[in-house]
Short mmCIF file of C-alpha atoms and ligand atoms in Angstrom, two decimals:
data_model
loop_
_atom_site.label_atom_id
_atom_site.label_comp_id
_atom_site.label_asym_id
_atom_site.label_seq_id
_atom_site.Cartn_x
_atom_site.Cartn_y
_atom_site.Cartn_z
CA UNK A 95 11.20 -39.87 17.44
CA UNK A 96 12.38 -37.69 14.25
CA UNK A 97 15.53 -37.22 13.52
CA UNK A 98 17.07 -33.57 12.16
CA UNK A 99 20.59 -34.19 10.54
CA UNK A 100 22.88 -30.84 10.92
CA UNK A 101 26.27 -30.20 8.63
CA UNK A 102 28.29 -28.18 10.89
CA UNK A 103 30.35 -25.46 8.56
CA UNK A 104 33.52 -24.99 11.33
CA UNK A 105 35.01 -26.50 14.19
CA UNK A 106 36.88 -23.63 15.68
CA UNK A 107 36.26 -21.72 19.06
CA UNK A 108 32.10 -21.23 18.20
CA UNK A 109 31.76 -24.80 16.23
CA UNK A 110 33.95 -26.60 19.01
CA UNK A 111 30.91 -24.85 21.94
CA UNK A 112 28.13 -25.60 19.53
CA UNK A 113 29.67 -29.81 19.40
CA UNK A 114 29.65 -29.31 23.12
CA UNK A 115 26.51 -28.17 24.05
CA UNK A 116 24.95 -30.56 21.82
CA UNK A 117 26.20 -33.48 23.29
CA UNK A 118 26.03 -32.08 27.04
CA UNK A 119 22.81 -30.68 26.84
CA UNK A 120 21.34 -33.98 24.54
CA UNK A 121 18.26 -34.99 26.31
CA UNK A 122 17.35 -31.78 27.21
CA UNK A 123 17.17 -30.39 24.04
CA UNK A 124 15.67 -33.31 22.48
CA UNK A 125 13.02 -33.12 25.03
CA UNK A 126 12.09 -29.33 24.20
CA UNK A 127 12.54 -29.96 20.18
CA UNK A 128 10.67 -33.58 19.84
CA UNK A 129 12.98 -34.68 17.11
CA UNK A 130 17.15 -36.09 17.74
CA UNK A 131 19.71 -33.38 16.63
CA UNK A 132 22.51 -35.49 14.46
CA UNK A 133 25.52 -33.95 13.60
CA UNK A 134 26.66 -35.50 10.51
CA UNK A 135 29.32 -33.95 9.02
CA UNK A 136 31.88 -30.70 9.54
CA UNK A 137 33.76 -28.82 7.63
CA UNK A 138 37.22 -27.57 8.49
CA UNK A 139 40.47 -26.68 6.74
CA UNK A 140 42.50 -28.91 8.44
CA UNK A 141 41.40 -33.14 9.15
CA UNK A 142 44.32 -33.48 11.19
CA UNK A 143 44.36 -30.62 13.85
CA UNK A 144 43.85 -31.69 17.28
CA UNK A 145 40.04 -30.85 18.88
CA UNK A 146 38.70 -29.71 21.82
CA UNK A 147 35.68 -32.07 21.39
CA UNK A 148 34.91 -35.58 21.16
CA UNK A 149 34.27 -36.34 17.71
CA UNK A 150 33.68 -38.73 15.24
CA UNK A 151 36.63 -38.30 12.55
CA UNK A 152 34.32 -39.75 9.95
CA UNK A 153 32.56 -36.54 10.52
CA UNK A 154 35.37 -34.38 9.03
CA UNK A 155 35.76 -33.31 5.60
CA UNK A 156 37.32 -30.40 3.83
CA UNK A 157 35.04 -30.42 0.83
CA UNK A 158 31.97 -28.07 1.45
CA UNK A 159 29.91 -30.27 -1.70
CA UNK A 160 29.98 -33.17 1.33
CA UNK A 161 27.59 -30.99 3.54
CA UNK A 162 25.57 -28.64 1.13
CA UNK A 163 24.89 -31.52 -1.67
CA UNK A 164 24.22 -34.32 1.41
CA UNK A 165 20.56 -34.95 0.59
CA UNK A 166 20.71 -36.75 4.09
CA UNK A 167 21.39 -33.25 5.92
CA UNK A 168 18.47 -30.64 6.79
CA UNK A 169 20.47 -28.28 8.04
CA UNK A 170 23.75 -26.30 7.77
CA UNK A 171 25.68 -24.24 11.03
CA UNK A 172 27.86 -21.58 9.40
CA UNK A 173 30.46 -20.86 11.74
CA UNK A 174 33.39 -20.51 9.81
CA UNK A 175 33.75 -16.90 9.10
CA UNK A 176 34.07 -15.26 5.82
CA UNK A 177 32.00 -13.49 3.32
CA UNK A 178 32.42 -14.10 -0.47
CA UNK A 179 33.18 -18.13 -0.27
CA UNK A 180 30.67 -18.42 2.46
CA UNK A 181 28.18 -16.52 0.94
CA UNK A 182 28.40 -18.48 -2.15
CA UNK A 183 28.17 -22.01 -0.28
CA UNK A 184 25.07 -20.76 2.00
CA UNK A 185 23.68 -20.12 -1.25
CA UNK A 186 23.89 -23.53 -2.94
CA UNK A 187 23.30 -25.39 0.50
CA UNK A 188 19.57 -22.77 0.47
CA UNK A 189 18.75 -23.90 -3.24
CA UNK A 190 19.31 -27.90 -2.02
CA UNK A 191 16.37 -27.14 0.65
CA UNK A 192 19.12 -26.81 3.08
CA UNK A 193 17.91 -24.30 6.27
CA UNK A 194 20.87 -22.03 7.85
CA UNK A 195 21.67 -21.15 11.02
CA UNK A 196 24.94 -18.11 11.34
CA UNK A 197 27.31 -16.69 13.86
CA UNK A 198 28.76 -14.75 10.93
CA UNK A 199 27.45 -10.94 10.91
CA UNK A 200 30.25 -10.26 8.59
CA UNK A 201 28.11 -12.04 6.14
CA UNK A 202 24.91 -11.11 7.17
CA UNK A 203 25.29 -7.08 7.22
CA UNK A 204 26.59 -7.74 3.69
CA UNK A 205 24.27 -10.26 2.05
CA UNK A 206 21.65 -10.74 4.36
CA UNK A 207 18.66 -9.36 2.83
CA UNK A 208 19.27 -11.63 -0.14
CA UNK A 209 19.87 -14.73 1.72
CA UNK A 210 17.06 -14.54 2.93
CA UNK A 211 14.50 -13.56 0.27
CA UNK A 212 16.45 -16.68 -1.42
CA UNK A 213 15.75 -18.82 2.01
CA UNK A 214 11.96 -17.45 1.79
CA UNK A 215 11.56 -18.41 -1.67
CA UNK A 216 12.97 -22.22 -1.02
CA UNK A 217 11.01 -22.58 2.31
CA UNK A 218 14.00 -22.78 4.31
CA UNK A 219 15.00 -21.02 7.85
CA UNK A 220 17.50 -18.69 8.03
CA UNK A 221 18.24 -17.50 11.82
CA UNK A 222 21.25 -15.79 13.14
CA UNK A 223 20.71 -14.83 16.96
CA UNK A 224 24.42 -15.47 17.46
CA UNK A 225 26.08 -12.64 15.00
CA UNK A 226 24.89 -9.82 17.45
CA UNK A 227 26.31 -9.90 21.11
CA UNK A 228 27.16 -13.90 21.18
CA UNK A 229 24.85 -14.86 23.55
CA UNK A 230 22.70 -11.92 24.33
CA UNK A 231 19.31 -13.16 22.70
CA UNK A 232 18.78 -9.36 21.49
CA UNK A 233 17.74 -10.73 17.91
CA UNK A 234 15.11 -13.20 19.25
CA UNK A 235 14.39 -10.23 21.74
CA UNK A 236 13.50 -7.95 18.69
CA UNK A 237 11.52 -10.54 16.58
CA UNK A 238 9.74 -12.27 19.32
CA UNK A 239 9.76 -10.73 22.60
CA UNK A 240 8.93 -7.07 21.85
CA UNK A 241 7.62 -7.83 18.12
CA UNK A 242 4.38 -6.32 19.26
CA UNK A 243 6.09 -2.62 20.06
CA UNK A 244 7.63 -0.25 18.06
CA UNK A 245 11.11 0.27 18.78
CA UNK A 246 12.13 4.15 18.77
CA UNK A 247 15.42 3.75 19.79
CA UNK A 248 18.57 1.11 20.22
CA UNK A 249 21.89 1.86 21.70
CA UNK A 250 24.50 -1.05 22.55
CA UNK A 251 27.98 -1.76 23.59
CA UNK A 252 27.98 -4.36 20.91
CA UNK A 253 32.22 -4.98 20.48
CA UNK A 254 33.94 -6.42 23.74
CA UNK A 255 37.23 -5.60 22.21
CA UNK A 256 36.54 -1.94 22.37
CA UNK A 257 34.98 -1.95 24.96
CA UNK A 258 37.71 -4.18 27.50
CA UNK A 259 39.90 -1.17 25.69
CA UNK A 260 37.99 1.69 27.36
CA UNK A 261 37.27 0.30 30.48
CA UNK A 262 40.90 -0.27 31.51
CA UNK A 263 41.79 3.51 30.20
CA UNK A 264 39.06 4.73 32.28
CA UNK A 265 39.54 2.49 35.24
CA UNK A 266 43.77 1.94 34.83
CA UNK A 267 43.99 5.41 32.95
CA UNK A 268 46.16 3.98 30.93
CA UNK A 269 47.07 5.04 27.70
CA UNK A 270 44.96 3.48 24.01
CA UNK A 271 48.23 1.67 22.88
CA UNK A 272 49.59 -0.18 25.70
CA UNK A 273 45.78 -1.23 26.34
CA UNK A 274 45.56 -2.67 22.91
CA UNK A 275 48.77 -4.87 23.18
CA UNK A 276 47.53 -6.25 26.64
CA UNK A 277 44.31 -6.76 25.07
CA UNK A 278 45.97 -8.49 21.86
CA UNK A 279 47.91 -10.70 24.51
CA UNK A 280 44.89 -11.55 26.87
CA UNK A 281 42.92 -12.64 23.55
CA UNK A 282 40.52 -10.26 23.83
CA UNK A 283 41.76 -8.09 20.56
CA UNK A 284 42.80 -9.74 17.11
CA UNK A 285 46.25 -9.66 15.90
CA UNK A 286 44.68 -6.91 13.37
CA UNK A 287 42.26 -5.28 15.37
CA UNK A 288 41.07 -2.87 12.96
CA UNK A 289 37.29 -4.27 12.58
CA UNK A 290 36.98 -3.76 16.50
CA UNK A 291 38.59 -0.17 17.09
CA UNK A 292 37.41 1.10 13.91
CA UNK A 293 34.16 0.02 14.69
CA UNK A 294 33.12 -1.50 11.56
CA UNK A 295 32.51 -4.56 13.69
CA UNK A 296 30.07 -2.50 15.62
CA UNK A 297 28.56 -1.10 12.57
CA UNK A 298 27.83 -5.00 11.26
CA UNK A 299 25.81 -5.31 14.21
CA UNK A 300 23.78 -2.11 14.67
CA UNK A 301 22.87 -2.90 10.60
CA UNK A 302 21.34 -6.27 11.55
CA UNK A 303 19.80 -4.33 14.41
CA UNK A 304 18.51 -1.53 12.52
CA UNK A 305 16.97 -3.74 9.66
CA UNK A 306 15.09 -5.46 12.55
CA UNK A 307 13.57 -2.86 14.35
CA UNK A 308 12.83 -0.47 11.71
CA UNK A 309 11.65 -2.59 9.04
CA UNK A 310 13.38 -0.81 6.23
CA UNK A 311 16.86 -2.01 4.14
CA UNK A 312 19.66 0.02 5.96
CA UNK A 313 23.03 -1.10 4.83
CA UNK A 314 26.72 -0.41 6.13
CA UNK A 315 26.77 2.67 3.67
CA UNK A 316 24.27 4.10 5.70
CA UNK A 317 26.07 3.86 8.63
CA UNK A 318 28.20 6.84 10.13
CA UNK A 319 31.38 5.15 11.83
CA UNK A 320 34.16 6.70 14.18
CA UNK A 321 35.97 3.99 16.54
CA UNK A 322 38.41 4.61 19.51
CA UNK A 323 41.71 5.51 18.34
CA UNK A 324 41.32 9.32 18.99
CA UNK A 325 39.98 8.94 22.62
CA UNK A 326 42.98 10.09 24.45
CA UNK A 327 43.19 9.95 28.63
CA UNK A 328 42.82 13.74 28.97
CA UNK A 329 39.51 13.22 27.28
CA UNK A 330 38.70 10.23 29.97
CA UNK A 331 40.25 12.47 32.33
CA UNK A 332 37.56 15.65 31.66
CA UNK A 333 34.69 13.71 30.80
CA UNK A 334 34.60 12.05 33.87
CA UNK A 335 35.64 15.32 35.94
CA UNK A 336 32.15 16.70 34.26
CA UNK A 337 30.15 13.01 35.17
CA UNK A 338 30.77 11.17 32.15
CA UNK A 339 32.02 7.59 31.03
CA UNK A 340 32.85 7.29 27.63
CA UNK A 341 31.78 4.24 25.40
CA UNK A 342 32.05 2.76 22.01
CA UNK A 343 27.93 3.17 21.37
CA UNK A 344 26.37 2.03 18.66
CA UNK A 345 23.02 3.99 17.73
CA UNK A 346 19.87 3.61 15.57
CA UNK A 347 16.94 5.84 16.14
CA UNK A 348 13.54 6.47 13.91
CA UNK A 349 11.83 10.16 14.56
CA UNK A 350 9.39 10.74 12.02
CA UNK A 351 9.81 7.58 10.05
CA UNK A 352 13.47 8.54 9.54
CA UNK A 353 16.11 6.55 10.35
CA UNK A 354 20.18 7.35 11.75
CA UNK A 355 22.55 4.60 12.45
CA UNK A 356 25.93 5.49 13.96
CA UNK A 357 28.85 3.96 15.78
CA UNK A 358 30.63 6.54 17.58
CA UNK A 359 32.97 7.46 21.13
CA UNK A 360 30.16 8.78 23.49
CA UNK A 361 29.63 10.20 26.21
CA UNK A 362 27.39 8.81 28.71
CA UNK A 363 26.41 9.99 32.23
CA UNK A 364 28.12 7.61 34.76
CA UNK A 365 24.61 6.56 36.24
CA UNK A 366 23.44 5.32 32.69
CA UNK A 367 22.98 1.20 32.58
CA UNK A 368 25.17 1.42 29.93
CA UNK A 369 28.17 2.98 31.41
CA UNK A 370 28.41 0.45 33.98
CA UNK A 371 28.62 -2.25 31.37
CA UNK A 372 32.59 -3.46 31.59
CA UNK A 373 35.38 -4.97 30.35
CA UNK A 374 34.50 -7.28 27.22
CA UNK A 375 30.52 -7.42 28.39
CA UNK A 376 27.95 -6.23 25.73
CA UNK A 377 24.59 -5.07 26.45
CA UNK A 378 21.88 -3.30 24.50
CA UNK A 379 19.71 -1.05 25.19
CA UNK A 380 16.40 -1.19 23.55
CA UNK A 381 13.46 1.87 23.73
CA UNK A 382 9.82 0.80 22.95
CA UNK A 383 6.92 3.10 22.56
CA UNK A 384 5.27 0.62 24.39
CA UNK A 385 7.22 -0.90 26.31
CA UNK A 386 9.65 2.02 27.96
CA UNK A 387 13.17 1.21 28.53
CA UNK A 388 14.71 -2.58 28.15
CA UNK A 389 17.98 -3.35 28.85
CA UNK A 390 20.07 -6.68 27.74
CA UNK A 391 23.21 -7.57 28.96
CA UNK A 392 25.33 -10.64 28.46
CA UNK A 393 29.17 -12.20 26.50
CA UNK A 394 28.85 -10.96 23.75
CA UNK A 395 31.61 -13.74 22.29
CA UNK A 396 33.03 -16.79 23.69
CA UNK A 397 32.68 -20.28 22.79
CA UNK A 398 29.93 -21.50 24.93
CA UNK A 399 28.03 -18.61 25.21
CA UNK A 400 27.74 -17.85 21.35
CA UNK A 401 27.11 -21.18 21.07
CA UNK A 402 23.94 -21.30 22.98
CA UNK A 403 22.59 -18.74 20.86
CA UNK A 404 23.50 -21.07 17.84
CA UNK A 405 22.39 -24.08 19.15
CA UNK A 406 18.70 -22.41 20.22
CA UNK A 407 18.31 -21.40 16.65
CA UNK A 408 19.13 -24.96 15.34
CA UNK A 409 15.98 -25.88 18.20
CA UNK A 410 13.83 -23.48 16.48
CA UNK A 411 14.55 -24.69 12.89
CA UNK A 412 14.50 -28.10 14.01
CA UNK A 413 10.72 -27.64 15.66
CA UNK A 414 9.73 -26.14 12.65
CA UNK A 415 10.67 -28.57 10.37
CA UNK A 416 8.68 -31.15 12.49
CA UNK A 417 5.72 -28.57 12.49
CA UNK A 418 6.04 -28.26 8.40
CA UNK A 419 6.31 -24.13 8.91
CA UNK A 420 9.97 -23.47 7.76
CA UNK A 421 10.25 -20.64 5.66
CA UNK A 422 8.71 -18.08 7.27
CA UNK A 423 11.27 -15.89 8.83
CA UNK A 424 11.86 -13.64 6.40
CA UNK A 425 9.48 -10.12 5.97
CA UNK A 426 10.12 -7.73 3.35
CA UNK A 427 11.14 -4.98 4.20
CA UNK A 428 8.02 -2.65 5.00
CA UNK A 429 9.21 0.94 4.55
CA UNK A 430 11.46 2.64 1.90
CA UNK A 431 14.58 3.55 3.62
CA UNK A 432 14.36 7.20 5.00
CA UNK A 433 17.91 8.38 6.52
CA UNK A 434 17.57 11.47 8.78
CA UNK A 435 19.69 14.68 7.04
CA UNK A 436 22.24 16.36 9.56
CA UNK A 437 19.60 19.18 10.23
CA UNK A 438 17.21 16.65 11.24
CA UNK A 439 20.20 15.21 13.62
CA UNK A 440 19.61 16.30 17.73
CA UNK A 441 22.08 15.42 20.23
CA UNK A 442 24.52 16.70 22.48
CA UNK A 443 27.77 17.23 22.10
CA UNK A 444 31.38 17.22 23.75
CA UNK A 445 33.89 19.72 22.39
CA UNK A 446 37.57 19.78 23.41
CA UNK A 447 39.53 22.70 22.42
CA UNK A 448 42.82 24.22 22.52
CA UNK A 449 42.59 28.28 22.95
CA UNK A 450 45.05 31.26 23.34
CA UNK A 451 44.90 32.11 27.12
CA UNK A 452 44.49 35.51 26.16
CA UNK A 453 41.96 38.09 26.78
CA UNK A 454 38.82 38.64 24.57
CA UNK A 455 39.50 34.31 23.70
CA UNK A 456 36.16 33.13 25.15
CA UNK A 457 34.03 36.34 23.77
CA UNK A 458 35.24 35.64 19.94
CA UNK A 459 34.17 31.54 20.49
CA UNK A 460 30.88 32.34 22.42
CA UNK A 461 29.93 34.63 19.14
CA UNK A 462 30.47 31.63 16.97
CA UNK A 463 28.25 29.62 18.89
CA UNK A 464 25.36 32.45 19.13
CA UNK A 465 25.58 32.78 15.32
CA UNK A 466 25.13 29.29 15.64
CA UNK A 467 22.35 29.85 18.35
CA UNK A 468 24.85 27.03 20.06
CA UNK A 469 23.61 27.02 24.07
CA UNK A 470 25.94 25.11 26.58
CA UNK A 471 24.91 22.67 29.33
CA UNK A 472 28.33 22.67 30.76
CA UNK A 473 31.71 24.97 30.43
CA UNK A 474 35.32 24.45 31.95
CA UNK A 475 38.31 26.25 30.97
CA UNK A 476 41.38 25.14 32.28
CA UNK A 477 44.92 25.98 32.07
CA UNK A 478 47.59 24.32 29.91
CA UNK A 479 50.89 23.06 30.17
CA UNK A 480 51.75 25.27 27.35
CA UNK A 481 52.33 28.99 27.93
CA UNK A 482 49.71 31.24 27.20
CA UNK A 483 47.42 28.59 26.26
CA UNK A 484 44.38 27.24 27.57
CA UNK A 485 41.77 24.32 27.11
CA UNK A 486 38.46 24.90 27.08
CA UNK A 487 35.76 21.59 27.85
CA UNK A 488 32.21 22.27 26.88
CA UNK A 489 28.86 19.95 26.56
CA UNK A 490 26.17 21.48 24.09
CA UNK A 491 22.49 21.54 25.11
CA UNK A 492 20.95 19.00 22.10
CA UNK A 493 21.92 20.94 19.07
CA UNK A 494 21.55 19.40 15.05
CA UNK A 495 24.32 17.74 13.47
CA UNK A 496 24.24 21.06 11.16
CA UNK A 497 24.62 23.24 13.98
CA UNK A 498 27.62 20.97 15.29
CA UNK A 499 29.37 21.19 11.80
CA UNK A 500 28.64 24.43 11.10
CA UNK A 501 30.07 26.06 14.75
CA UNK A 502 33.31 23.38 13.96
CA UNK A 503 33.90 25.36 10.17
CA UNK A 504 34.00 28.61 11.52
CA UNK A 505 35.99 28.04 14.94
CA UNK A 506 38.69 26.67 12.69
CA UNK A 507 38.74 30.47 11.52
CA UNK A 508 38.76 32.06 14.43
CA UNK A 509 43.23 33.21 15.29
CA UNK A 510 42.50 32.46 18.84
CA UNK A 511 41.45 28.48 18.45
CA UNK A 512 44.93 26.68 17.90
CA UNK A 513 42.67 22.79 17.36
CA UNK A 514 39.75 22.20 18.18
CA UNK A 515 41.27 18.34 19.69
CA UNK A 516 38.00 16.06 20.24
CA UNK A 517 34.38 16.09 19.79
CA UNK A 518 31.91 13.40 20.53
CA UNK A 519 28.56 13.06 20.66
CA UNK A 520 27.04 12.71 24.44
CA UNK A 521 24.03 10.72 25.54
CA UNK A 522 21.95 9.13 27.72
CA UNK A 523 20.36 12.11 29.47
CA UNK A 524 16.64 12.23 28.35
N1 NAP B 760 34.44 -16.36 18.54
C1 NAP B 760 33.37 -15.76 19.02
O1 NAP B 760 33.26 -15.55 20.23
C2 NAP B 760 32.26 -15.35 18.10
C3 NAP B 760 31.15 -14.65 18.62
C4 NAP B 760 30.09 -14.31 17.77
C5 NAP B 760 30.17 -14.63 16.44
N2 NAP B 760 31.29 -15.27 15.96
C6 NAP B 760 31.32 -15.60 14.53
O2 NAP B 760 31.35 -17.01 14.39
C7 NAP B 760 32.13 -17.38 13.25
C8 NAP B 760 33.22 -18.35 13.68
O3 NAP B 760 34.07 -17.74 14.62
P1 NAP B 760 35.17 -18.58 15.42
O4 NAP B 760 35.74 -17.63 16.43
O5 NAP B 760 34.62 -19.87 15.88
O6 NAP B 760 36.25 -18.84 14.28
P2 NAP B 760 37.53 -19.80 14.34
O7 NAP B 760 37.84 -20.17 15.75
O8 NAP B 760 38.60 -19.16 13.53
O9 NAP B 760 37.04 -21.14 13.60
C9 NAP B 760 36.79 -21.19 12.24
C10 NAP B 760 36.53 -22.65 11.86
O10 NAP B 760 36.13 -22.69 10.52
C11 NAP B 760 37.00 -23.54 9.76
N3 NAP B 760 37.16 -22.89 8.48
C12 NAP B 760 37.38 -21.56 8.24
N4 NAP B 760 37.40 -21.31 6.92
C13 NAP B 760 37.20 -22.51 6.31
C14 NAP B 760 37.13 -22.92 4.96
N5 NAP B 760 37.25 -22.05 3.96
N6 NAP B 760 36.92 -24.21 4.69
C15 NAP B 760 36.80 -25.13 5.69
N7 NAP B 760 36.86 -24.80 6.99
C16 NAP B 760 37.06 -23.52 7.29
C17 NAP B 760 38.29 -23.65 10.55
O11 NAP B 760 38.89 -24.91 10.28
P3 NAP B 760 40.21 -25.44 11.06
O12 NAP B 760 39.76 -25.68 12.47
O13 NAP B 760 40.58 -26.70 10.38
O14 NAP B 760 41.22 -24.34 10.94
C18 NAP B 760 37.76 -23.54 11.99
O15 NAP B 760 37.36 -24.79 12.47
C19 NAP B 760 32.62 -16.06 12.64
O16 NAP B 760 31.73 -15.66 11.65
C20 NAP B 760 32.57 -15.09 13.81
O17 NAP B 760 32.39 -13.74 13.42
C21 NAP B 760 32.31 -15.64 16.75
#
């Protein structure tokens, strides 16, 4: 039987799974792939930390020239993290013939696209199933299982960090802060979690997402982001009153050939698959013209689960290196990138605001949206703590992004709107 030889780039919560299910899941694997998987070598910063895993310590190094010049490895696992450095050693381990598999979206959103035109051009594989929603298969779902359709529309809960976040406000109604810290203690937030309740995290992903379905080079420019900081529990509190849960949902859509990505609070109806996705769970929502509605849901982190997604792409590489067809994976992009404008933007929309409780108050904000021609789904007015002032809840019909931005300008003109305090977007209902 062949043998495929694998450098392992990281030995840390992903690279200790992927040593794991290797050596668990041997004969099964070598069954399905008709060649031995061999890990020789892995990198790591530090030889003498203890491991989770029963290795070889012959295996360890700390120089990166061990695994990407080893004429005796086929291919490398990235899962170390980082973007620059790593970028720059995937790119010398592609021009020794070396094929990649990645966990790292970080890297991918960034320098994807070149990696791999570069991984095209030196007949290698370049596969990275694990960077979006661990081990949801949602990348293999989009290049394999519904490669035939053309996807319209994706929306996923693609950050468990965020998400944990909103579930216990919503289902603790606790406060944003205090969630955080638990989160932070529990492991299920970073010390810094700014690249989770930022969403840039989310962005990554919906990038790698978008690229895939649409076909065209969207990068994380392209990308409008908002994360979860603002969401405040009187928001949870009147969403939900009008039917709502509200997620961290990351969005690409084509209409027309043009494309919006966004990663934005949103409102969802409670009944939406979506809404009942919980806690740190991911899950994806895909839209075929073909195909109708798909859902995926899954970890979307964690060591074993993100490592199965690695270790199936290592399968895949490894059968087609025994079939001589590595080198294939990468398509050109086959459209110019076409972003929608923000009059080309439909959706609904949640507006909080805080009013003078004072006669004549809703008249002056209903001609503002009529100007607008602004039409509401939903209304609630509702008295405040404050004297004299009131809060007013509404939910657009779909409206553009133009419309949305335009009504927001001239209500912040208007002596009887003291803030206008949140507005997401709100989904899920066609
Ligand atoms: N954790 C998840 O659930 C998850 C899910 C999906 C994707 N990912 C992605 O997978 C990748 C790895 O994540 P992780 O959570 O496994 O990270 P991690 O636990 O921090 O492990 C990183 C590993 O890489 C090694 N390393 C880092 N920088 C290095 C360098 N410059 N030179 C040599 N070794 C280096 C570390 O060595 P030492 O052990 O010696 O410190 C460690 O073994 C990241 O790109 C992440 O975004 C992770």
């Amino acid at each position: 039987m062949s043998q495929v030889n694998v450098g392992l780039c990281g030995l840390g919560t992903v690279g200790t799974g992927v040593v794991k299910i290797l050596q668990n899941h041997a004969d099964e694997i070598k069954y399905k792939v008709g060649s031995e998987l061999n890990i020789k070598k892995i990198l790591v910063h530090d030889l003498n930390k203890a491991r989770d895993v029963a290795i070889s310590r012959e295996w360890l190094t700390t120089d990166p020239d061990e695994l990407v010049n080893n004429a005796d490895i086929d291919i490398i696992i990235e899962v170390m993290g980082g973007i620059e450095d790593t970028n720059l050693l995937l790119e010398k381990a592609i021009r020794n013939k070396k094929h990649i598999v990645t966990a790292n979206k970080d890297l991918m959103a960034v320098h994807g696209q070149k990696l791999l035109k570069l991984a095209k051009e030196n007949q290698c594989d370049i596969l990275y199933d694990a960077s979006v929603a661990g081990g949801i298969p949602i990348i293999r779902s989009l290049t394999e299982g519904l490669a035939s359709d053309k996807i319209q529309k994706i929306m996923g809960i693609v950050n468990g960090t965020t998400n944990y976040i909103l579930t216990k406000m919503t289902d603790e109604e606790l406060a944003f802060e205090p969630v955080l810290k638990e989160a932070q203690e529990l492991g299920f937030a970073e010390a810094d979690p700014t690249s989770d309740v930022d969403g840039l995290d989310a962005a990554r992903k919906m990038v790698l997402l978008a690229n895939l379905a649409f076909k065209m080079e969207i990068g994380l420019d392209d990308v409008e982001v908002s994360g979860i900081r603002t969401i405040s529990q009187e928001d949870i509190t009147f969403a939900t009153s009008l039917g709502y849960t509200i997620k961290l949902i990351g969005i690409a859509s084509i209409h027309n050939g043009k494309v919006e990505v966004s990663v934005e609070p949103t409102l969802l109806p409670k009944e939406h698959p979506l809404a009942l996705v919980k806690n740190e769970f991911n899950a994806v929502y895909v839209y075929g013209e073909a195909v109708g509605e798909t859902m995926f849901y899954g970890p979307g982190a964690g060591s074993l689960p993100t490592a199965t997604a690695v270790v199936s792409d290592l399968m895949d590489v490894a059968k087609n290196i025994r079939l001589g067809i590595t080198g294939n994976e990468y398509i050109t992009p086959q459209y110019e990138k076409q972003l929608k404008e923000d009059n080309e933007k439909y959706m609904q929309y949640f507006l909080r605001m805080e009013v003078d409780d004072a006669a004549g108050t809703f008249q002056k904000i209903t001609n503002v949206f009529t100007d607008e021609n602004v039409s509401f789904a939903k209304i609630l007015q509702l008295p405040s703590d404050k004297e004299k002032i009131a809060e007013i809840v509404m939910i657009t019909h779909k409206i553009s992004k133009q419309q949305l931005l335009n009504s927001r300008e001239n209500l912040k003109g208007l002596d009887v709107v003291n803030e206008i305090i949140s507005c997401y977007r709100v989904d899920g209902e066609d």
